[in-house]
PDB file of C-alpha atoms in Angstrom:
ATOM      1  CA  MET A   6     -57.423  -6.538 -49.181  1.00 41.00           C
ATOM      2  CA  ARG A   7     -59.358  -4.929 -46.337  1.00 39.00           C
ATOM      3  CA  THR A   8     -57.968  -7.592 -43.956  1.00 39.00           C
ATOM      4  CA  ALA A   9     -54.368  -6.770 -44.970  1.00 38.00           C
ATOM      5  CA  VAL A  10     -54.889  -3.034 -44.347  1.00 36.00           C
ATOM      6  CA  PHE A  11     -56.438  -3.797 -40.931  1.00 36.00           C
ATOM      7  CA  LEU A  12     -53.458  -5.978 -39.971  1.00 32.00           C
ATOM      8  CA  VAL A  13     -50.909  -3.368 -41.066  1.00 34.00           C
ATOM      9  CA  GLY A  14     -52.796  -0.649 -39.162  1.00 37.00           C
ATOM     10  CA  SER A  15     -53.002  -2.830 -36.062  1.00 37.00           C
ATOM     11  CA  LEU A  16     -49.289  -3.537 -36.208  1.00 32.00           C
ATOM     12  CA  LEU A  17     -48.530   0.185 -36.541  1.00 34.00           C
ATOM     13  CA  LEU A  18     -50.716   0.955 -33.509  1.00 34.00           C
ATOM     14  CA  LEU A  19     -49.107  -1.794 -31.446  1.00 35.00           C
ATOM     15  CA  SER A  20     -45.599  -0.776 -32.406  1.00 39.00           C
ATOM     16  CA  GLY A  21     -46.310   2.751 -31.194  1.00 42.00           C
ATOM     17  CA  CYS A  22     -47.599   1.526 -27.819  1.00 40.00           C
ATOM     18  CA  SER A  23     -45.185  -1.199 -26.828  1.00 40.00           C
ATOM     19  CA  ALA A  24     -41.494  -1.035 -25.966  1.00 42.00           C
ATOM     20  CA  ASP A  25     -39.037  -2.779 -28.212  1.00 43.00           C
ATOM     21  CA  PRO A  26     -37.916  -5.883 -26.261  1.00 40.00           C
ATOM     22  CA  ALA A  27     -34.536  -5.727 -27.953  1.00 41.00           C
ATOM     23  CA  GLU A  28     -33.784  -2.442 -26.208  1.00 41.00           C
ATOM     24  CA  PRO A  29     -33.668  -2.816 -22.384  1.00 38.00           C
ATOM     25  CA  ALA A  30     -34.888  -0.001 -20.221  1.00 40.00           C
ATOM     26  CA  SER A  31     -32.029   2.267 -19.328  1.00 38.00           C
ATOM     27  CA  ALA A  32     -30.701   1.789 -15.797  1.00 38.00           C
ATOM     28  CA  PRO A  33     -30.532   4.780 -13.461  1.00 37.00           C
ATOM     29  CA  THR A  34     -27.186   6.532 -13.524  1.00 37.00           C
ATOM     30  CA  VAL A  35     -25.126   5.915 -10.379  1.00 36.00           C
ATOM     31  CA  GLU A  36     -22.148   8.093  -9.646  1.00 39.00           C
ATOM     32  CA  PRO A  37     -19.071   5.892  -9.048  1.00 34.00           C
ATOM     33  CA  THR A  38     -17.623   6.014  -5.584  1.00 35.00           C
ATOM     34  CA  THR A  39     -14.111   7.353  -5.306  1.00 34.00           C
ATOM     35  CA  PRO A  40     -11.701   4.518  -4.421  1.00 33.00           C
ATOM     36  CA  VAL A  41      -9.348   4.973  -1.494  1.00 30.00           C
ATOM     37  CA  SER A  42      -6.055   5.907  -3.066  1.00 32.00           C
ATOM     38  CA  SER A  43      -2.931   4.002  -2.150  1.00 33.00           C
ATOM     39  CA  PRO A  44      -0.553   6.066  -0.025  1.00 34.00           C
ATOM     40  CA  SER A  45       2.373   4.738  -2.045  1.00 39.00           C
ATOM     41  CA  VAL A  46       3.314   8.268  -3.161  1.00 37.00           C
ATOM     42  CA  VAL A  47       2.983  11.108  -0.675  1.00 39.00           C
ATOM     43  CA  SER A  48       4.120  14.652  -1.428  1.00 35.00           C
ATOM     44  CA  ALA A  49       5.916  16.699   1.201  1.00 36.00           C
ATOM     45  CA  GLU A  50       4.733  19.986  -0.261  1.00 39.00           C
ATOM     46  CA  PRO A  51       1.224  21.059   0.761  1.00 37.00           C
ATOM     47  CA  SER A  52      -1.136  21.948  -2.061  1.00 40.00           C
ATOM     48  CA  GLU A  53      -2.474  25.504  -1.988  1.00 44.00           C
ATOM     49  CA  GLU A  54      -5.836  24.348  -3.340  1.00 46.00           C
ATOM     50  CA  ALA A  55      -6.273  21.290  -1.138  1.00 46.00           C
ATOM     51  CA  GLU A  56      -8.396  21.386   1.996  1.00 48.00           C
ATOM     52  CA  PRO A  57      -6.377  20.848   5.189  1.00 46.00           C
ATOM     53  CA  VAL A  58      -6.453  17.286   6.469  1.00 45.00           C
ATOM     54  CA  THR A  59      -8.015  17.182   9.908  1.00 44.00           C
ATOM     55  CA  GLU A  60      -7.725  13.461  10.584  1.00 53.00           C
ATOM     56  CA  PRO A  61      -4.698  11.223   9.954  1.00 48.00           C
ATOM     57  CA  THR A  62      -4.868   8.713   7.149  1.00 46.00           C
ATOM     58  CA  MET A  63      -4.930   5.043   8.079  1.00 45.00           C
ATOM     59  CA  LEU A  64      -2.093   3.494   6.095  1.00 47.00           C
ATOM     60  CA  LEU A  65      -2.120  -0.045   7.502  1.00 43.00           C
ATOM     61  CA  PRO A  66      -1.908  -2.277   5.597  1.00 43.00           C
ATOM     62  CA  LEU A  67      -0.504  -0.903   2.351  1.00 45.00           C
ATOM     63  CA  GLU A  68      -1.406  -3.509  -0.233  1.00 46.00           C
ATOM     64  CA  PRO A  69       0.204  -6.371   1.649  1.00 44.00           C
ATOM     65  CA  VAL A  70       2.115  -8.907  -0.367  1.00 44.00           C
ATOM     66  CA  GLU A  71      -0.009 -11.969  -0.990  1.00 47.00           C
ATOM     67  CA  ASN A  72       1.596 -14.764   0.958  1.00 43.00           C
ATOM     68  CA  THR A  73       1.555 -17.736  -1.383  1.00 49.00           C
ATOM     69  CA  SER A  74       4.820 -19.095   0.001  1.00 49.00           C
ATOM     70  CA  THR A  75       5.369 -21.389   2.937  1.00 69.00           C
ATOM     71  CA  LEU A  76       6.489 -18.602   5.283  1.00 89.00           C
ATOM     72  CA  PRO A  77       5.368 -19.378   8.829  1.00 92.00           C
ATOM     73  CA  PRO A  78       3.120 -16.909  10.665  1.00 94.00           C
ATOM     74  CA  VAL A  79       4.941 -14.088  12.454  1.00 94.00           C
ATOM     75  CA  GLU A  80       3.805 -13.154  15.937  1.00 91.00           C
ATOM     76  CA  GLN A  81       3.305  -9.439  16.576  1.00 88.00           C
ATOM     77  CA  PRO A  82       5.524  -8.494  19.549  1.00 89.00           C
ATOM     78  CA  GLU A  83       4.017  -6.654  22.493  1.00 89.00           C
ATOM     79  CA  PRO A  84       4.848  -2.949  22.095  1.00 90.00           C
ATOM     80  CA  GLN A  85       7.712  -2.029  24.416  1.00 90.00           C
ATOM     81  CA  GLY A  86       8.719   1.348  23.024  1.00 91.00           C
ATOM     82  CA  GLY A  87      12.343   2.331  23.255  1.00 94.00           C
ATOM     83  CA  PRO A  88      14.759   3.515  20.598  1.00 97.00           C
ATOM     84  CA  TRP A  89      15.398   2.281  17.083  1.00 98.00           C
ATOM     85  CA  THR A  90      18.652   0.474  16.337  1.00 97.00           C
ATOM     86  CA  LYS A  91      20.505   2.173  13.490  1.00 98.00           C
ATOM     87  CA  LEU A  92      21.410  -0.056  10.541  1.00 97.00           C
ATOM     88  CA  ASP A  93      23.532   0.439   7.438  1.00 97.00           C
ATOM     89  CA  LEU A  94      22.760  -2.666   5.399  1.00 97.00           C
ATOM     90  CA  THR A  95      22.456  -3.119   1.638  1.00 98.00           C
ATOM     91  CA  ILE A  96      20.852  -6.388   0.587  1.00 98.00           C
ATOM     92  CA  ARG A  97      20.815  -7.483  -3.052  1.00 97.00           C
ATOM     93  CA  SER A  98      20.034 -11.185  -2.733  1.00 97.00           C
ATOM     94  CA  GLY A  99      18.498 -13.766  -0.467  1.00 95.00           C
ATOM     95  CA  ALA A 100      22.023 -14.871   0.455  1.00 96.00           C
ATOM     96  CA  ASP A 101      22.808 -11.301   1.610  1.00 96.00           C
ATOM     97  CA  ALA A 102      19.660 -11.304   3.780  1.00 97.00           C
ATOM     98  CA  ILE A 103      20.455 -14.637   5.417  1.00 96.00           C
ATOM     99  CA  LYS A 104      23.866 -13.362   6.585  1.00 96.00           C
ATOM    100  CA  GLN A 105      22.464 -10.387   8.541  1.00 97.00           C
ATOM    101  CA  ASP A 106      22.651 -11.098  12.282  1.00 95.00           C
ATOM    102  CA  ALA A 107      20.929  -7.787  13.128  1.00 95.00           C
ATOM    103  CA  LEU A 108      17.656  -8.919  11.522  1.00 97.00           C
ATOM    104  CA  PRO A 109      15.088 -11.321  12.969  1.00 96.00           C
ATOM    105  CA  GLN A 110      14.791 -14.618  11.105  1.00 97.00           C
ATOM    106  CA  SER A 111      11.195 -13.849  10.091  1.00 97.00           C
ATOM    107  CA  PHE A 112      12.261 -10.610   8.355  1.00 98.00           C
ATOM    108  CA  LYS A 113      15.166 -12.363   6.645  1.00 97.00           C
ATOM    109  CA  ASP A 114      12.702 -14.973   5.354  1.00 97.00           C
ATOM    110  CA  PHE A 115      10.473 -12.145   4.086  1.00 96.00           C
ATOM    111  CA  LEU A 116      13.386 -10.543   2.214  1.00 97.00           C
ATOM    112  CA  VAL A 117      14.394 -13.887   0.693  1.00 96.00           C
ATOM    113  CA  SER A 118      10.820 -14.272  -0.609  1.00 94.00           C
ATOM    114  CA  ARG A 119      10.921 -10.745  -2.150  1.00 93.00           C
ATOM    115  CA  ILE A 120      14.375  -9.992  -3.557  1.00 96.00           C
ATOM    116  CA  GLY A 121      14.640 -11.070  -7.184  1.00 95.00           C
ATOM    117  CA  VAL A 122      11.064 -12.391  -7.183  1.00 93.00           C
ATOM    118  CA  GLU A 123       8.413 -10.867  -9.440  1.00 92.00           C
ATOM    119  CA  ASP A 124       5.321  -9.796  -7.528  1.00 88.00           C
ATOM    120  CA  GLU A 125       1.652  -9.824  -8.572  1.00 88.00           C
ATOM    121  CA  VAL A 126       1.979  -6.554 -10.530  1.00 90.00           C
ATOM    122  CA  GLY A 127       5.152  -7.590 -12.359  1.00 93.00           C
ATOM    123  CA  CYS A 128       7.730  -5.707 -10.256  1.00 94.00           C
ATOM    124  CA  SER A 129      10.891  -7.388  -9.019  1.00 96.00           C
ATOM    125  CA  THR A 130      12.794  -6.117  -5.942  1.00 96.00           C
ATOM    126  CA  LYS A 131      16.454  -5.546  -6.845  1.00 97.00           C
ATOM    127  CA  GLU A 132      17.905  -4.003  -3.671  1.00 97.00           C
ATOM    128  CA  VAL A 133      16.880  -3.190  -0.104  1.00 98.00           C
ATOM    129  CA  VAL A 134      18.802  -0.659   2.004  1.00 98.00           C
ATOM    130  CA  LEU A 135      17.951  -0.805   5.710  1.00 98.00           C
ATOM    131  CA  HIS A 136      18.409   2.224   7.990  1.00 98.00           C
ATOM    132  CA  GLY A 137      16.813   1.093  11.238  1.00 98.00           C
ATOM    133  CA  ILE A 138      14.965  -1.635  13.128  1.00 98.00           C
ATOM    134  CA  HIS A 139      12.653  -1.384  16.141  1.00 97.00           C
ATOM    135  CA  PRO A 140      11.886  -4.161  18.669  1.00 96.00           C
ATOM    136  CA  ASP A 141       8.128  -3.494  18.339  1.00 96.00           C
ATOM    137  CA  GLY A 142       8.311  -5.115  14.893  1.00 96.00           C
ATOM    138  CA  PHE A 143       9.236  -2.352  12.434  1.00 98.00           C
ATOM    139  CA  VAL A 144      12.042  -1.854   9.902  1.00 98.00           C
ATOM    140  CA  TYR A 145      12.739   1.346   7.936  1.00 98.00           C
ATOM    141  CA  GLY A 146      14.701   1.655   4.706  1.00 98.00           C
ATOM    142  CA  LEU A 147      14.633   1.962   0.931  1.00 97.00           C
ATOM    143  CA  GLU A 148      13.493  -0.538  -1.655  1.00 97.00           C
ATOM    144  CA  GLU A 149      14.583  -0.447  -5.293  1.00 97.00           C
ATOM    145  CA  SER A 150      12.607  -2.522  -7.770  1.00 96.00           C
ATOM    146  CA  SER A 151      12.240  -2.839 -11.517  1.00 95.00           C
ATOM    147  CA  CYS A 152       9.264  -0.440 -11.130  1.00 94.00           C
ATOM    148  CA  GLY A 153      11.158   2.255  -9.196  1.00 95.00           C
ATOM    149  CA  GLY A 154      12.264   3.017  -5.671  1.00 95.00           C
ATOM    150  CA  THR A 155      10.464   3.997  -2.484  1.00 95.00           C
ATOM    151  CA  GLN A 156      11.214   4.708   1.145  1.00 96.00           C
ATOM    152  CA  THR A 157       9.453   2.027   3.143  1.00 96.00           C
ATOM    153  CA  VAL A 158       8.429   1.134   6.658  1.00 97.00           C
ATOM    154  CA  TRP A 159       7.760  -2.579   7.049  1.00 97.00           C
ATOM    155  CA  GLY A 160       5.866  -4.001   9.967  1.00 96.00           C
ATOM    156  CA  ILE A 161       4.006  -7.105  11.082  1.00 95.00           C
ATOM    157  CA  ALA A 162       0.358  -7.161   9.994  1.00 91.00           C
ATOM    158  CA  ASP A 163      -1.932 -10.134   9.426  1.00 89.00           C
ATOM    159  CA  ASN A 164       0.771 -12.403  10.919  1.00 92.00           C
ATOM    160  CA  GLN A 165       3.263 -11.565   8.172  1.00 95.00           C
ATOM    161  CA  TRP A 166       5.792  -8.838   7.403  1.00 96.00           C
ATOM    162  CA  ASN A 167       4.054  -6.266   5.216  1.00 94.00           C
ATOM    163  CA  TYR A 168       4.501  -2.783   3.836  1.00 92.00           C
ATOM    164  CA  ILE A 169       3.018  -0.397   6.397  1.00 94.00           C
ATOM    165  CA  VAL A 170       3.797   2.678   4.284  1.00 93.00           C
ATOM    166  CA  ALA A 171       5.854   3.370   1.173  1.00 93.00           C
ATOM    167  CA  PHE A 172       6.492   6.886  -0.116  1.00 94.00           C
ATOM    168  CA  LEU A 173       8.687   9.074  -2.306  1.00 93.00           C
ATOM    169  CA  ASP A 174       8.540  12.306  -0.299  1.00 92.00           C
ATOM    170  CA  ALA A 175       8.078  12.906   3.399  1.00 93.00           C
ATOM    171  CA  PRO A 176       4.579  11.824   4.547  1.00 94.00           C
ATOM    172  CA  PRO A 177       2.608  13.654   7.248  1.00 96.00           C
ATOM    173  CA  CYS A 178       4.003  12.866  10.706  1.00 96.00           C
ATOM    174  CA  ALA A 179       0.419  12.381  11.954  1.00 95.00           C
ATOM    175  CA  ASP A 180      -0.065   9.511   9.472  1.00 94.00           C
ATOM    176  CA  LEU A 181       3.022   7.689  10.765  1.00 95.00           C
ATOM    177  CA  ALA A 182       1.944   8.135  14.386  1.00 95.00           C
ATOM    178  CA  TYR A 183      -1.625   7.042  13.585  1.00 92.00           C
ATOM    179  CA  ASN A 184      -0.242   3.784  12.195  1.00 91.00           C
ATOM    180  CA  LYS A 185       1.703   3.204  15.435  1.00 93.00           C
ATOM    181  CA  ILE A 186       5.120   3.501  13.811  1.00 96.00           C
ATOM    182  CA  PRO A 187       7.517   4.300  16.684  1.00 97.00           C
ATOM    183  CA  ALA A 188       9.132   7.737  16.522  1.00 96.00           C
ATOM    184  CA  GLY A 189      12.858   8.154  16.090  1.00 97.00           C
ATOM    185  CA  ALA A 190      13.512   5.973  13.009  1.00 97.00           C
ATOM    186  CA  PRO A 191      17.007   6.899  11.757  1.00 96.00           C
ATOM    187  CA  GLY A 192      16.693   9.188   8.741  1.00 96.00           C
ATOM    188  CA  LEU A 193      12.877   9.069   8.560  1.00 97.00           C
ATOM    189  CA  ARG A 194      11.510  12.511   7.697  1.00 96.00           C
ATOM    190  CA  CYS A 195       7.903  13.652   7.747  1.00 97.00           C
ATOM    191  CA  THR A 196       5.886  16.862   7.498  1.00 96.00           C
ATOM    192  CA  GLY A 197       4.350  18.632  10.481  1.00 95.00           C
ATOM    193  CA  ASP A 198       0.930  20.287  10.625  1.00 93.00           C
ATOM    194  CA  ASP A 199       2.386  23.438   9.047  1.00 94.00           C
ATOM    195  CA  GLY A 200       3.876  21.423   6.141  1.00 92.00           C
ATOM    196  CA  SER A 201       7.489  21.834   7.270  1.00 95.00           C
ATOM    197  CA  ALA A 202       9.777  18.794   7.057  1.00 94.00           C
ATOM    198  CA  GLN A 203      11.154  17.388  10.283  1.00 95.00           C
ATOM    199  CA  ASP A 204      12.654  14.241  11.782  1.00 96.00           C
ATOM    200  CA  TYR A 205      10.017  11.743  12.842  1.00 95.00           C
TER     201      TYR A 205
END
């Protein structure tokens, strides 16, 4: 009987001194880092509470489309400057894209791989309206998909046509310039340092 009491007492003492192995020691709390937000939606109206932005936002690349097709690499042209060529093209199918003489073959191939094809997030491009093209490798227009519509500037990045910036409202002009998008795109509006909308 004395032995049983001694064992129970010893177990009680040990249980008070040792950690329960079933419960791991709690890990130190680490504050999560804030992810870089996608510039897919940019508001033209400045927020009264927001701190003024002192440095342009790097927008390149904007979630480039994963190239799982057999599209050949696209060479980035040497920047030459010069004006944009105004376009008024509505493309609703790959066949529409192929017929457009004003577009480089590599961009037509890109459109064929996008229009009517579901992307990695489940959106399918239904229509592309093109307003302008620049010889430095940029195209500006609108894209309508099953997930909504955006104004878009496409450009060549990582040896493929990609989305350089997509937005609903006018983005800051400084962001467009920082991403080397040539000025003068037909119909492209942006906001100046004072928040007023202007032609880019």
